[in-house]
Amino acid sequence: MDYTGDPAGQPVYLDAASAAPLHPVTKEALLAALADGWADPARLYAAGRRAQQLREAATAVVAQILGVRADEVSFWPSGTAAAQAAVLGGLAGRKRAGSTLVRSAIEHSAVLLSWSDVSEVGVDRLGRLDLEDWGRAVAAPGVALASLISASHEVGTAQPVAAAAELCAQAGVPLFVDAAQSVGRMPVPSGWSLLSASAHKWGGPPGVGVLVVRKGVRWISPLPQDDLYNPRAQGALDLPAVVAAAASLRAVVAEAETERVRLSALVDRIRDRVAATVPDVEIVGDPADRLPHLVTFSCLYVDGEALLHALDRHGFAVSSGSSCTSSTLRPSHVLEAMGVLSHGNVRVSLHRDTTPEEIERFLAVLPGLVGDIRKEAGL
């Protein structure tokens, strides 16, 4: 089913937090780079030198936007690969200091599953990190690395990265920030040592992750390769995709403030209308200090999978973090950590092509679908 249609009655894609639709610049840059950047950039002949120039230009663009040096940036096959490389490489580089990873309770599964010796720090009911517990955790003996997501991928709450980074600096512990949801939408926070991002979250092509390792941070590759201290992925770089990722990031950042205002207003409309029209619903996440494009709510007495299928039949693509949409048979670890309702959970995430008319259609359909599901359940 095509979820990119805009005319009334056409399917509507509202899951940009999983993958944003390709920015128009992405397609243009990808086609141009396919024609000019197919050669091995490590070779010295003309085509190789041209590919090397494209790689250096793309790296410089990403570095400038993130406020780092070009030689601190590397590209990986995905945001997940970049995040895991940051964690595993950062821990390997600090093994003399210890083996403990301090992380928040709401990290992405890429971080949750990457290491077993962990010290977990909780969040409040809005999904915001407990800074007092964080300060105690990073100051404990044997801590090698800390990990904090910049903004929750499930509920949108922005995390106090700068304050957490200051506590890490006082303890002499490097901080890794998973910025997959915030890069291109919010300013990059300060004070971190390692950072990862994912191109398809901002409208770039899939298959491009970004890893930044600041100078002075000891990082050792978790992968077998000839240069263990130079962060890079194994195998051939998908250079056309990297060029398209850099071009689209530059375009997205140029539009970011305008889109922040526009999408925040649409998210506020969803928050207000869902609370007013759907009985027994909980809007989760911080209402103000959040990603501009994402809103999550949970409906009591509703099977989440049934609701997602019902919305899909009516042309709305959304996602969920509730237990009924995963194979783990347990609630979302993010919602569980927050202590909020997890059943009947719906995450709506908007993008540059989302229109007010599409949101109105969604808001008109949702209450009836929730009511029908509750009625079928005998409630």
mmCIF file of C-alpha atoms in Angstrom:
data_model
loop_
_atom_site.group_PDB
_atom_site.id
_atom_site.type_symbol
_atom_site.label_atom_id
_atom_site.label_comp_id
_atom_site.label_asym_id
_atom_site.label_seq_id
_atom_site.Cartn_x
_atom_site.Cartn_y
_atom_site.Cartn_z
ATOM 1 C CA MET A 1 0.000 0.000 0.000
ATOM 2 C CA ASP A 2 1.331 3.453 -0.923
ATOM 3 C CA TYR A 3 1.311 5.677 2.179
ATOM 4 C CA THR A 4 2.700 8.747 0.459
ATOM 5 C CA GLY A 5 -0.546 9.952 -1.118
ATOM 6 C CA ASP A 6 -1.764 13.401 -0.095
ATOM 7 C CA PRO A 7 -5.262 13.832 -1.593
ATOM 8 C CA ALA A 8 -8.192 13.263 0.750
ATOM 9 C CA GLY A 9 -9.016 9.611 1.020
ATOM 10 C CA GLN A 10 -5.479 8.431 0.227
ATOM 11 C CA PRO A 11 -3.318 6.452 2.690
ATOM 12 C CA VAL A 12 -1.375 8.522 5.198
ATOM 13 C CA TYR A 13 2.073 7.639 6.553
ATOM 14 C CA LEU A 14 2.481 8.639 10.215
ATOM 15 C CA ASP A 15 5.524 6.604 11.267
ATOM 16 C CA ALA A 16 8.452 8.913 10.512
ATOM 17 C CA ALA A 17 10.151 7.909 13.765
ATOM 18 C CA SER A 18 10.732 4.491 12.197
ATOM 19 C CA ALA A 19 11.756 5.858 8.796
ATOM 20 C CA ALA A 20 11.012 9.266 7.345
ATOM 21 C CA PRO A 21 9.976 9.472 3.685
ATOM 22 C CA LEU A 22 12.889 10.364 1.424
ATOM 23 C CA HIS A 23 13.545 14.083 1.204
ATOM 24 C CA PRO A 24 13.447 15.287 -2.433
ATOM 25 C CA VAL A 25 17.122 16.249 -2.151
ATOM 26 C CA THR A 26 17.927 12.645 -1.212
ATOM 27 C CA LYS A 27 16.667 11.329 -4.520
ATOM 28 C CA GLU A 28 18.456 13.994 -6.552
ATOM 29 C CA ALA A 29 21.775 13.534 -4.759
ATOM 30 C CA LEU A 30 21.554 9.752 -4.890
ATOM 31 C CA LEU A 31 21.033 9.698 -8.644
ATOM 32 C CA ALA A 32 23.905 12.139 -9.195
ATOM 33 C CA ALA A 33 26.238 10.177 -6.928
ATOM 34 C CA LEU A 34 25.363 6.874 -8.578
ATOM 35 C CA ALA A 35 26.663 8.317 -11.822
ATOM 36 C CA ASP A 36 29.813 9.821 -10.327
ATOM 37 C CA GLY A 37 30.642 8.017 -7.086
ATOM 38 C CA TRP A 38 30.645 4.316 -7.872
ATOM 39 C CA ALA A 39 34.424 3.794 -7.851
ATOM 40 C CA ASP A 40 36.601 2.769 -4.898
ATOM 41 C CA PRO A 41 37.656 6.011 -3.147
ATOM 42 C CA ALA A 42 40.878 4.341 -1.990
ATOM 43 C CA ARG A 43 42.202 4.052 -5.567
ATOM 44 C CA LEU A 44 44.502 6.577 -7.182
ATOM 45 C CA TYR A 45 43.083 6.691 -10.719
ATOM 46 C CA ALA A 46 40.713 9.463 -11.777
ATOM 47 C CA ALA A 47 37.426 7.740 -10.918
ATOM 48 C CA GLY A 48 38.795 6.786 -7.502
ATOM 49 C CA ARG A 49 39.976 10.328 -6.823
ATOM 50 C CA ARG A 50 36.564 11.664 -7.743
ATOM 51 C CA ALA A 51 34.931 9.210 -5.356
ATOM 52 C CA GLN A 52 37.374 10.307 -2.650
ATOM 53 C CA GLN A 53 36.409 13.940 -3.235
ATOM 54 C CA LEU A 54 32.731 13.045 -2.866
ATOM 55 C CA ARG A 55 33.397 11.172 0.371
ATOM 56 C CA GLU A 56 35.407 14.044 1.812
ATOM 57 C CA ALA A 57 32.727 16.561 0.840
ATOM 58 C CA ALA A 58 29.958 14.463 2.409
ATOM 59 C CA THR A 59 31.995 13.989 5.576
ATOM 60 C CA ALA A 60 32.689 17.715 5.805
ATOM 61 C CA VAL A 61 28.973 18.543 5.514
ATOM 62 C CA VAL A 62 27.998 16.143 8.293
ATOM 63 C CA ALA A 63 30.871 17.305 10.490
ATOM 64 C CA GLN A 64 29.945 20.969 10.050
ATOM 65 C CA ILE A 65 26.302 20.328 10.964
ATOM 66 C CA LEU A 66 27.239 18.286 14.027
ATOM 67 C CA GLY A 67 29.878 20.802 15.078
ATOM 68 C CA VAL A 68 32.799 18.365 15.007
ATOM 69 C CA ARG A 69 35.985 17.719 13.038
ATOM 70 C CA ALA A 70 35.742 15.802 9.779
ATOM 71 C CA ASP A 71 38.235 13.210 11.009
ATOM 72 C CA GLU A 72 35.922 12.445 13.935
ATOM 73 C CA VAL A 73 33.110 11.276 11.605
ATOM 74 C CA SER A 74 32.692 7.805 10.137
ATOM 75 C CA PHE A 75 29.851 6.128 8.246
ATOM 76 C CA TRP A 76 28.335 2.752 9.112
ATOM 77 C CA PRO A 77 25.753 0.439 7.501
ATOM 78 C CA SER A 78 22.966 1.639 9.856
ATOM 79 C CA GLY A 79 22.236 3.681 12.939
ATOM 80 C CA THR A 80 22.096 0.442 14.910
ATOM 81 C CA ALA A 81 25.580 -0.554 13.733
ATOM 82 C CA ALA A 82 26.913 2.897 14.610
ATOM 83 C CA ALA A 83 25.336 2.852 18.087
ATOM 84 C CA GLN A 84 26.662 -0.607 18.875
ATOM 85 C CA ALA A 85 30.106 0.308 17.576
ATOM 86 C CA ALA A 86 30.083 3.361 19.833
ATOM 87 C CA VAL A 87 29.182 1.311 22.908
ATOM 88 C CA LEU A 88 31.425 -1.696 22.256
ATOM 89 C CA GLY A 89 34.356 0.379 21.005
ATOM 90 C CA GLY A 90 34.043 2.832 23.867
ATOM 91 C CA LEU A 91 33.954 0.038 26.441
ATOM 92 C CA ALA A 92 36.928 -1.721 24.836
ATOM 93 C CA GLY A 93 38.933 1.468 24.935
ATOM 94 C CA ARG A 94 38.203 1.913 28.638
ATOM 95 C CA LYS A 95 38.650 -1.640 29.899
ATOM 96 C CA ARG A 96 41.401 -0.537 32.273
ATOM 97 C CA ALA A 97 38.894 1.739 34.011
ATOM 98 C CA GLY A 98 36.277 -0.980 34.355
ATOM 99 C CA SER A 99 33.567 -2.824 32.479
ATOM 100 C CA THR A 100 30.304 -1.217 33.614
ATOM 101 C CA LEU A 101 28.027 0.631 31.201
ATOM 102 C CA VAL A 102 25.748 3.200 32.822
ATOM 103 C CA ARG A 103 22.627 3.701 30.728
ATOM 104 C CA SER A 104 19.135 5.060 31.054
ATOM 105 C CA ALA A 105 16.206 2.663 31.300
ATOM 106 C CA ILE A 106 14.806 3.954 28.004
ATOM 107 C CA GLU A 107 17.706 3.375 25.616
ATOM 108 C CA HIS A 108 17.071 1.892 22.191
ATOM 109 C CA SER A 109 17.302 -1.891 21.988
ATOM 110 C CA ALA A 110 20.543 -1.500 19.998
ATOM 111 C CA VAL A 111 22.128 -0.279 23.241
ATOM 112 C CA LEU A 112 20.122 -2.460 25.618
ATOM 113 C CA LEU A 113 21.293 -5.645 23.929
ATOM 114 C CA SER A 114 24.914 -4.642 23.386
ATOM 115 C CA TRP A 115 26.338 -5.199 26.887
ATOM 116 C CA SER A 116 25.468 -7.172 30.032
ATOM 117 C CA ASP A 117 27.450 -5.418 32.793
ATOM 118 C CA VAL A 118 25.168 -2.431 33.215
ATOM 119 C CA SER A 119 23.986 0.073 35.783
ATOM 120 C CA GLU A 120 20.513 1.261 34.817
ATOM 121 C CA VAL A 121 19.195 4.715 35.723
ATOM 122 C CA GLY A 122 15.454 5.302 35.803
ATOM 123 C CA VAL A 123 13.206 8.032 34.448
ATOM 124 C CA ASP A 124 10.187 9.859 35.806
ATOM 125 C CA ARG A 125 6.596 9.507 34.584
ATOM 126 C CA LEU A 126 7.283 11.925 31.720
ATOM 127 C CA GLY A 127 10.252 9.825 30.588
ATOM 128 C CA ARG A 128 12.926 12.241 31.802
ATOM 129 C CA LEU A 129 16.223 10.962 33.235
ATOM 130 C CA ASP A 130 16.750 11.035 37.023
ATOM 131 C CA LEU A 131 19.873 13.207 37.139
ATOM 132 C CA GLU A 132 20.593 12.562 40.822
ATOM 133 C CA ASP A 133 20.691 8.808 40.261
ATOM 134 C CA TRP A 134 22.700 9.364 37.089
ATOM 135 C CA GLY A 135 25.329 11.354 38.969
ATOM 136 C CA ARG A 136 25.683 8.612 41.565
ATOM 137 C CA ALA A 137 25.837 5.887 38.921
ATOM 138 C CA VAL A 138 28.567 7.433 36.776
ATOM 139 C CA ALA A 139 30.677 8.229 39.853
ATOM 140 C CA ALA A 140 30.690 4.594 41.007
ATOM 141 C CA PRO A 141 33.875 2.510 40.736
ATOM 142 C CA GLY A 142 34.403 0.445 37.599
ATOM 143 C CA VAL A 143 32.308 2.571 35.208
ATOM 144 C CA ALA A 144 33.799 2.604 31.716
ATOM 145 C CA LEU A 145 31.137 4.364 29.641
ATOM 146 C CA ALA A 146 27.732 6.032 29.929
ATOM 147 C CA SER A 147 24.946 5.974 27.324
ATOM 148 C CA LEU A 148 22.008 8.344 27.024
ATOM 149 C CA ILE A 149 19.511 8.657 24.197
ATOM 150 C CA SER A 150 19.051 12.313 23.207
ATOM 151 C CA ALA A 151 15.261 12.014 22.985
ATOM 152 C CA SER A 152 13.019 9.031 23.513
ATOM 153 C CA HIS A 153 12.246 7.190 20.286
ATOM 154 C CA GLU A 154 8.931 5.996 21.742
ATOM 155 C CA VAL A 155 7.465 8.993 23.578
ATOM 156 C CA GLY A 156 9.551 11.936 22.332
ATOM 157 C CA THR A 157 10.758 13.288 25.689
ATOM 158 C CA ALA A 158 14.029 15.202 25.298
ATOM 159 C CA GLN A 159 16.739 14.198 27.745
ATOM 160 C CA PRO A 160 18.977 16.571 29.763
ATOM 161 C CA VAL A 161 22.071 15.610 27.782
ATOM 162 C CA ALA A 162 24.179 18.647 28.679
ATOM 163 C CA ALA A 163 23.549 18.177 32.413
ATOM 164 C CA ALA A 164 24.202 14.431 32.187
ATOM 165 C CA ALA A 165 27.402 15.131 30.234
ATOM 166 C CA GLU A 166 28.620 17.502 32.945
ATOM 167 C CA LEU A 167 28.134 14.807 35.579
ATOM 168 C CA CYS A 168 30.044 12.374 33.362
ATOM 169 C CA ALA A 169 32.871 14.877 32.940
ATOM 170 C CA GLN A 170 33.131 15.324 36.709
ATOM 171 C CA ALA A 171 33.434 11.533 37.060
ATOM 172 C CA GLY A 172 35.864 11.194 34.141
ATOM 173 C CA VAL A 173 33.474 8.935 32.209
ATOM 174 C CA PRO A 174 32.903 9.332 28.430
ATOM 175 C CA LEU A 175 29.274 9.814 27.371
ATOM 176 C CA PHE A 176 27.762 8.209 24.280
ATOM 177 C CA VAL A 177 24.623 9.901 22.918
ATOM 178 C CA ASP A 178 22.219 8.074 20.619
ATOM 179 C CA ALA A 179 20.901 11.024 18.602
ATOM 180 C CA ALA A 180 19.041 9.059 15.925
ATOM 181 C CA GLN A 181 15.706 10.784 16.538
ATOM 182 C CA SER A 182 17.013 14.303 17.170
ATOM 183 C CA VAL A 183 19.649 14.961 14.495
ATOM 184 C CA GLY A 184 18.041 17.124 11.832
ATOM 185 C CA ARG A 185 15.158 18.084 14.139
ATOM 186 C CA MET A 186 16.759 19.570 17.261
ATOM 187 C CA PRO A 187 20.097 21.249 18.014
ATOM 188 C CA VAL A 188 22.895 18.803 18.791
ATOM 189 C CA PRO A 189 23.524 18.841 22.563
ATOM 190 C CA SER A 190 26.952 19.551 23.990
ATOM 191 C CA GLY A 191 29.430 17.739 26.201
ATOM 192 C CA TRP A 192 29.341 14.224 24.767
ATOM 193 C CA SER A 193 32.266 12.020 23.725
ATOM 194 C CA LEU A 194 30.604 9.717 21.177
ATOM 195 C CA LEU A 195 27.432 10.158 19.125
ATOM 196 C CA SER A 196 25.456 8.147 16.590
ATOM 197 C CA ALA A 197 22.745 9.059 14.105
ATOM 198 C CA SER A 198 20.734 7.387 11.346
ATOM 199 C CA ALA A 199 20.086 8.917 7.925
ATOM 200 C CA HIS A 200 16.699 7.344 7.287
ATOM 201 C CA LYS A 201 15.329 9.031 10.431
ATOM 202 C CA TRP A 202 15.831 12.495 8.899
ATOM 203 C CA GLY A 203 14.722 11.642 5.357
ATOM 204 C CA GLY A 204 17.993 10.344 4.009
ATOM 205 C CA PRO A 205 18.483 6.908 2.467
ATOM 206 C CA PRO A 206 18.351 3.740 4.571
ATOM 207 C CA GLY A 207 21.623 1.967 5.239
ATOM 208 C CA VAL A 208 23.654 4.958 6.423
ATOM 209 C CA GLY A 209 24.611 5.372 10.057
ATOM 210 C CA VAL A 210 26.863 8.107 11.434
ATOM 211 C CA LEU A 211 29.354 7.606 14.252
ATOM 212 C CA VAL A 212 31.296 10.462 15.826
ATOM 213 C CA VAL A 213 34.186 9.759 18.172
ATOM 214 C CA ARG A 214 35.720 12.936 19.559
ATOM 215 C CA LYS A 215 39.480 13.337 19.589
ATOM 216 C CA GLY A 216 40.966 12.248 22.883
ATOM 217 C CA VAL A 217 38.368 9.502 23.401
ATOM 218 C CA ARG A 218 39.967 6.068 23.459
ATOM 219 C CA TRP A 219 38.019 3.814 21.096
ATOM 220 C CA ILE A 220 39.033 0.293 20.022
ATOM 221 C CA SER A 221 37.180 -1.435 17.217
ATOM 222 C CA PRO A 222 35.022 -4.373 18.324
ATOM 223 C CA LEU A 223 35.475 -5.821 14.822
ATOM 224 C CA PRO A 224 38.539 -7.602 13.446
ATOM 225 C CA GLN A 225 40.338 -5.158 11.154
ATOM 226 C CA ASP A 226 43.784 -3.798 10.357
ATOM 227 C CA ASP A 227 43.327 -0.454 12.132
ATOM 228 C CA LEU A 228 41.675 -0.982 15.522
ATOM 229 C CA TYR A 229 41.867 2.675 16.554
ATOM 230 C CA ASN A 230 40.336 4.330 13.503
ATOM 231 C CA PRO A 231 36.530 4.112 13.682
ATOM 232 C CA ARG A 232 35.216 2.709 10.436
ATOM 233 C CA ALA A 233 32.908 -0.043 9.260
ATOM 234 C CA GLN A 234 34.129 -3.115 7.450
ATOM 235 C CA GLY A 235 33.605 -3.565 3.744
ATOM 236 C CA ALA A 236 32.901 -1.175 0.915
ATOM 237 C CA LEU A 237 31.282 2.153 1.733
ATOM 238 C CA ASP A 238 27.951 2.827 0.005
ATOM 239 C CA LEU A 239 29.249 6.164 -1.200
ATOM 240 C CA PRO A 240 26.194 7.271 -3.233
ATOM 241 C CA ALA A 241 24.003 6.703 -0.169
ATOM 242 C CA VAL A 242 26.469 8.605 2.043
ATOM 243 C CA VAL A 243 26.479 11.548 -0.377
ATOM 244 C CA ALA A 244 22.665 11.548 -0.426
ATOM 245 C CA ALA A 245 22.572 11.341 3.377
ATOM 246 C CA ALA A 246 24.815 14.387 3.720
ATOM 247 C CA ALA A 247 22.906 16.401 1.125
ATOM 248 C CA SER A 248 19.557 15.591 2.698
ATOM 249 C CA LEU A 249 20.815 16.424 6.199
ATOM 250 C CA ARG A 250 21.907 19.844 4.996
ATOM 251 C CA ALA A 251 18.465 20.409 3.443
ATOM 252 C CA VAL A 252 16.610 19.136 6.522
ATOM 253 C CA VAL A 253 18.618 21.344 8.886
ATOM 254 C CA ALA A 254 17.855 24.378 6.711
ATOM 255 C CA GLU A 255 14.133 23.620 7.112
ATOM 256 C CA ALA A 256 14.314 22.519 10.744
ATOM 257 C CA GLU A 257 13.014 25.611 12.503
ATOM 258 C CA THR A 258 10.078 26.062 10.129
ATOM 259 C CA GLU A 259 9.199 22.387 10.416
ATOM 260 C CA ARG A 260 9.596 22.440 14.194
ATOM 261 C CA VAL A 261 6.973 25.157 14.512
ATOM 262 C CA ARG A 262 4.608 23.539 12.027
ATOM 263 C CA LEU A 263 4.853 19.975 13.301
ATOM 264 C CA SER A 264 4.752 20.990 16.972
ATOM 265 C CA ALA A 265 1.432 22.690 16.319
ATOM 266 C CA LEU A 266 0.054 19.531 14.690
ATOM 267 C CA VAL A 267 1.316 17.387 17.585
ATOM 268 C CA ASP A 268 -0.345 19.761 20.067
ATOM 269 C CA ARG A 269 -3.578 19.379 18.116
ATOM 270 C CA ILE A 270 -3.341 15.599 18.346
ATOM 271 C CA ARG A 271 -2.587 15.694 22.070
ATOM 272 C CA ASP A 272 -5.535 17.976 22.798
ATOM 273 C CA ARG A 273 -8.086 16.281 20.556
ATOM 274 C CA VAL A 274 -7.254 12.702 21.526
ATOM 275 C CA ALA A 275 -7.538 13.612 25.215
ATOM 276 C CA ALA A 276 -10.892 15.303 24.556
ATOM 277 C CA THR A 277 -12.491 12.717 22.243
ATOM 278 C CA VAL A 278 -11.189 9.316 23.372
ATOM 279 C CA PRO A 279 -12.305 8.186 26.852
ATOM 280 C CA ASP A 280 -9.800 6.477 29.164
ATOM 281 C CA VAL A 281 -6.718 7.563 27.242
ATOM 282 C CA GLU A 282 -3.312 8.608 28.558
ATOM 283 C CA ILE A 283 -1.075 10.951 26.560
ATOM 284 C CA VAL A 284 2.470 10.003 27.503
ATOM 285 C CA GLY A 285 5.756 11.895 27.391
ATOM 286 C CA ASP A 286 6.703 15.473 28.222
ATOM 287 C CA PRO A 287 4.148 17.903 26.735
ATOM 288 C CA ALA A 288 6.715 20.631 26.072
ATOM 289 C CA ASP A 289 10.332 19.440 26.226
ATOM 290 C CA ARG A 290 10.057 16.894 23.426
ATOM 291 C CA LEU A 291 10.720 16.057 19.816
ATOM 292 C CA PRO A 292 8.577 18.305 17.615
ATOM 293 C CA HIS A 293 7.123 15.559 15.433
ATOM 294 C CA LEU A 294 6.146 12.728 17.775
ATOM 295 C CA VAL A 295 3.228 11.979 20.102
ATOM 296 C CA THR A 296 2.306 8.763 21.903
ATOM 297 C CA PHE A 297 -0.902 7.808 23.684
ATOM 298 C CA SER A 298 -2.305 4.664 25.285
ATOM 299 C CA CYS A 299 -5.944 3.588 25.285
ATOM 300 C CA LEU A 300 -7.265 1.587 28.239
ATOM 301 C CA TYR A 301 -9.171 -1.636 27.443
ATOM 302 C CA VAL A 302 -7.865 -1.681 23.868
ATOM 303 C CA ASP A 303 -5.736 -4.318 22.163
ATOM 304 C CA GLY A 304 -2.904 -2.375 20.536
ATOM 305 C CA GLU A 305 -2.462 -4.723 17.619
ATOM 306 C CA ALA A 306 -6.179 -4.590 16.835
ATOM 307 C CA LEU A 307 -6.074 -0.778 16.879
ATOM 308 C CA LEU A 308 -3.063 -0.611 14.585
ATOM 309 C CA HIS A 309 -4.704 -3.004 12.118
ATOM 310 C CA ALA A 310 -7.927 -0.999 12.227
ATOM 311 C CA LEU A 311 -6.051 2.233 11.524
ATOM 312 C CA ASP A 312 -4.169 0.524 8.709
ATOM 313 C CA ARG A 313 -7.440 -0.586 7.117
ATOM 314 C CA HIS A 314 -8.521 3.059 7.175
ATOM 315 C CA GLY A 315 -5.252 4.140 5.537
ATOM 316 C CA PHE A 316 -3.176 5.302 8.515
ATOM 317 C CA ALA A 317 0.296 3.870 9.114
ATOM 318 C CA VAL A 318 1.268 4.285 12.772
ATOM 319 C CA SER A 319 3.346 2.230 15.193
ATOM 320 C CA SER A 320 3.147 0.987 18.743
ATOM 321 C CA GLY A 321 5.380 0.029 21.619
ATOM 322 C CA SER A 322 2.829 -2.080 23.446
ATOM 323 C CA SER A 323 3.268 -5.755 24.237
ATOM 324 C CA CYS A 324 0.737 -6.938 21.693
ATOM 325 C CA THR A 325 2.808 -5.654 18.770
ATOM 326 C CA SER A 326 6.077 -7.299 19.740
ATOM 327 C CA SER A 327 7.262 -10.864 19.944
ATOM 328 C CA THR A 328 8.529 -10.457 23.500
ATOM 329 C CA LEU A 329 5.079 -10.687 25.097
ATOM 330 C CA ARG A 330 5.997 -7.905 27.514
ATOM 331 C CA PRO A 331 5.229 -4.174 27.547
ATOM 332 C CA SER A 332 7.515 -1.631 25.928
ATOM 333 C CA HIS A 333 10.542 -1.215 28.180
ATOM 334 C CA VAL A 334 10.230 2.563 27.755
ATOM 335 C CA LEU A 335 6.596 2.740 28.869
ATOM 336 C CA GLU A 336 7.305 0.225 31.622
ATOM 337 C CA ALA A 337 10.196 2.338 32.935
ATOM 338 C CA MET A 338 7.937 5.412 32.944
ATOM 339 C CA GLY A 339 5.200 3.590 34.836
ATOM 340 C CA VAL A 340 2.501 4.586 32.349
ATOM 341 C CA LEU A 341 -0.249 2.671 30.584
ATOM 342 C CA SER A 342 1.214 0.461 27.857
ATOM 343 C CA HIS A 343 -1.810 -1.300 26.373
ATOM 344 C CA GLY A 344 -3.508 0.142 23.311
ATOM 345 C CA ASN A 345 -0.388 2.186 22.677
ATOM 346 C CA VAL A 346 -0.086 4.282 19.510
ATOM 347 C CA ARG A 347 2.908 6.342 18.377
ATOM 348 C CA VAL A 348 2.193 8.978 15.738
ATOM 349 C CA SER A 349 5.228 10.636 14.149
ATOM 350 C CA LEU A 350 4.984 13.313 11.461
ATOM 351 C CA HIS A 351 7.231 14.454 8.601
ATOM 352 C CA ARG A 352 7.646 17.307 6.131
ATOM 353 C CA ASP A 353 4.838 16.000 3.896
ATOM 354 C CA THR A 354 2.268 15.626 6.689
ATOM 355 C CA THR A 355 -0.655 18.016 6.205
ATOM 356 C CA PRO A 356 -3.245 19.440 8.639
ATOM 357 C CA GLU A 357 -5.943 17.757 6.555
ATOM 358 C CA GLU A 358 -4.366 14.341 7.106
ATOM 359 C CA ILE A 359 -4.247 14.927 10.844
ATOM 360 C CA GLU A 360 -7.908 15.965 10.836
ATOM 361 C CA ARG A 361 -8.803 12.750 9.032
ATOM 362 C CA PHE A 362 -6.868 10.739 11.593
ATOM 363 C CA LEU A 363 -8.523 12.524 14.513
ATOM 364 C CA ALA A 364 -11.973 12.020 12.996
ATOM 365 C CA VAL A 365 -11.490 8.268 12.569
ATOM 366 C CA LEU A 366 -9.663 7.367 15.790
ATOM 367 C CA PRO A 367 -12.451 7.697 18.420
ATOM 368 C CA GLY A 368 -14.831 5.451 16.490
ATOM 369 C CA LEU A 369 -12.198 2.766 15.980
ATOM 370 C CA VAL A 370 -11.309 2.742 19.669
ATOM 371 C CA GLY A 371 -14.990 2.523 20.548
ATOM 372 C CA ASP A 372 -15.567 -0.363 18.130
ATOM 373 C CA ILE A 373 -12.659 -2.368 19.565
ATOM 374 C CA ARG A 374 -13.896 -1.835 23.109
ATOM 375 C CA LYS A 375 -17.407 -2.858 22.066
ATOM 376 C CA GLU A 376 -16.116 -6.061 20.452
ATOM 377 C CA ALA A 377 -14.316 -6.820 23.722
ATOM 378 C CA GLY A 378 -17.608 -6.450 25.588
ATOM 379 C CA LEU A 379 -16.686 -3.172 27.280
#
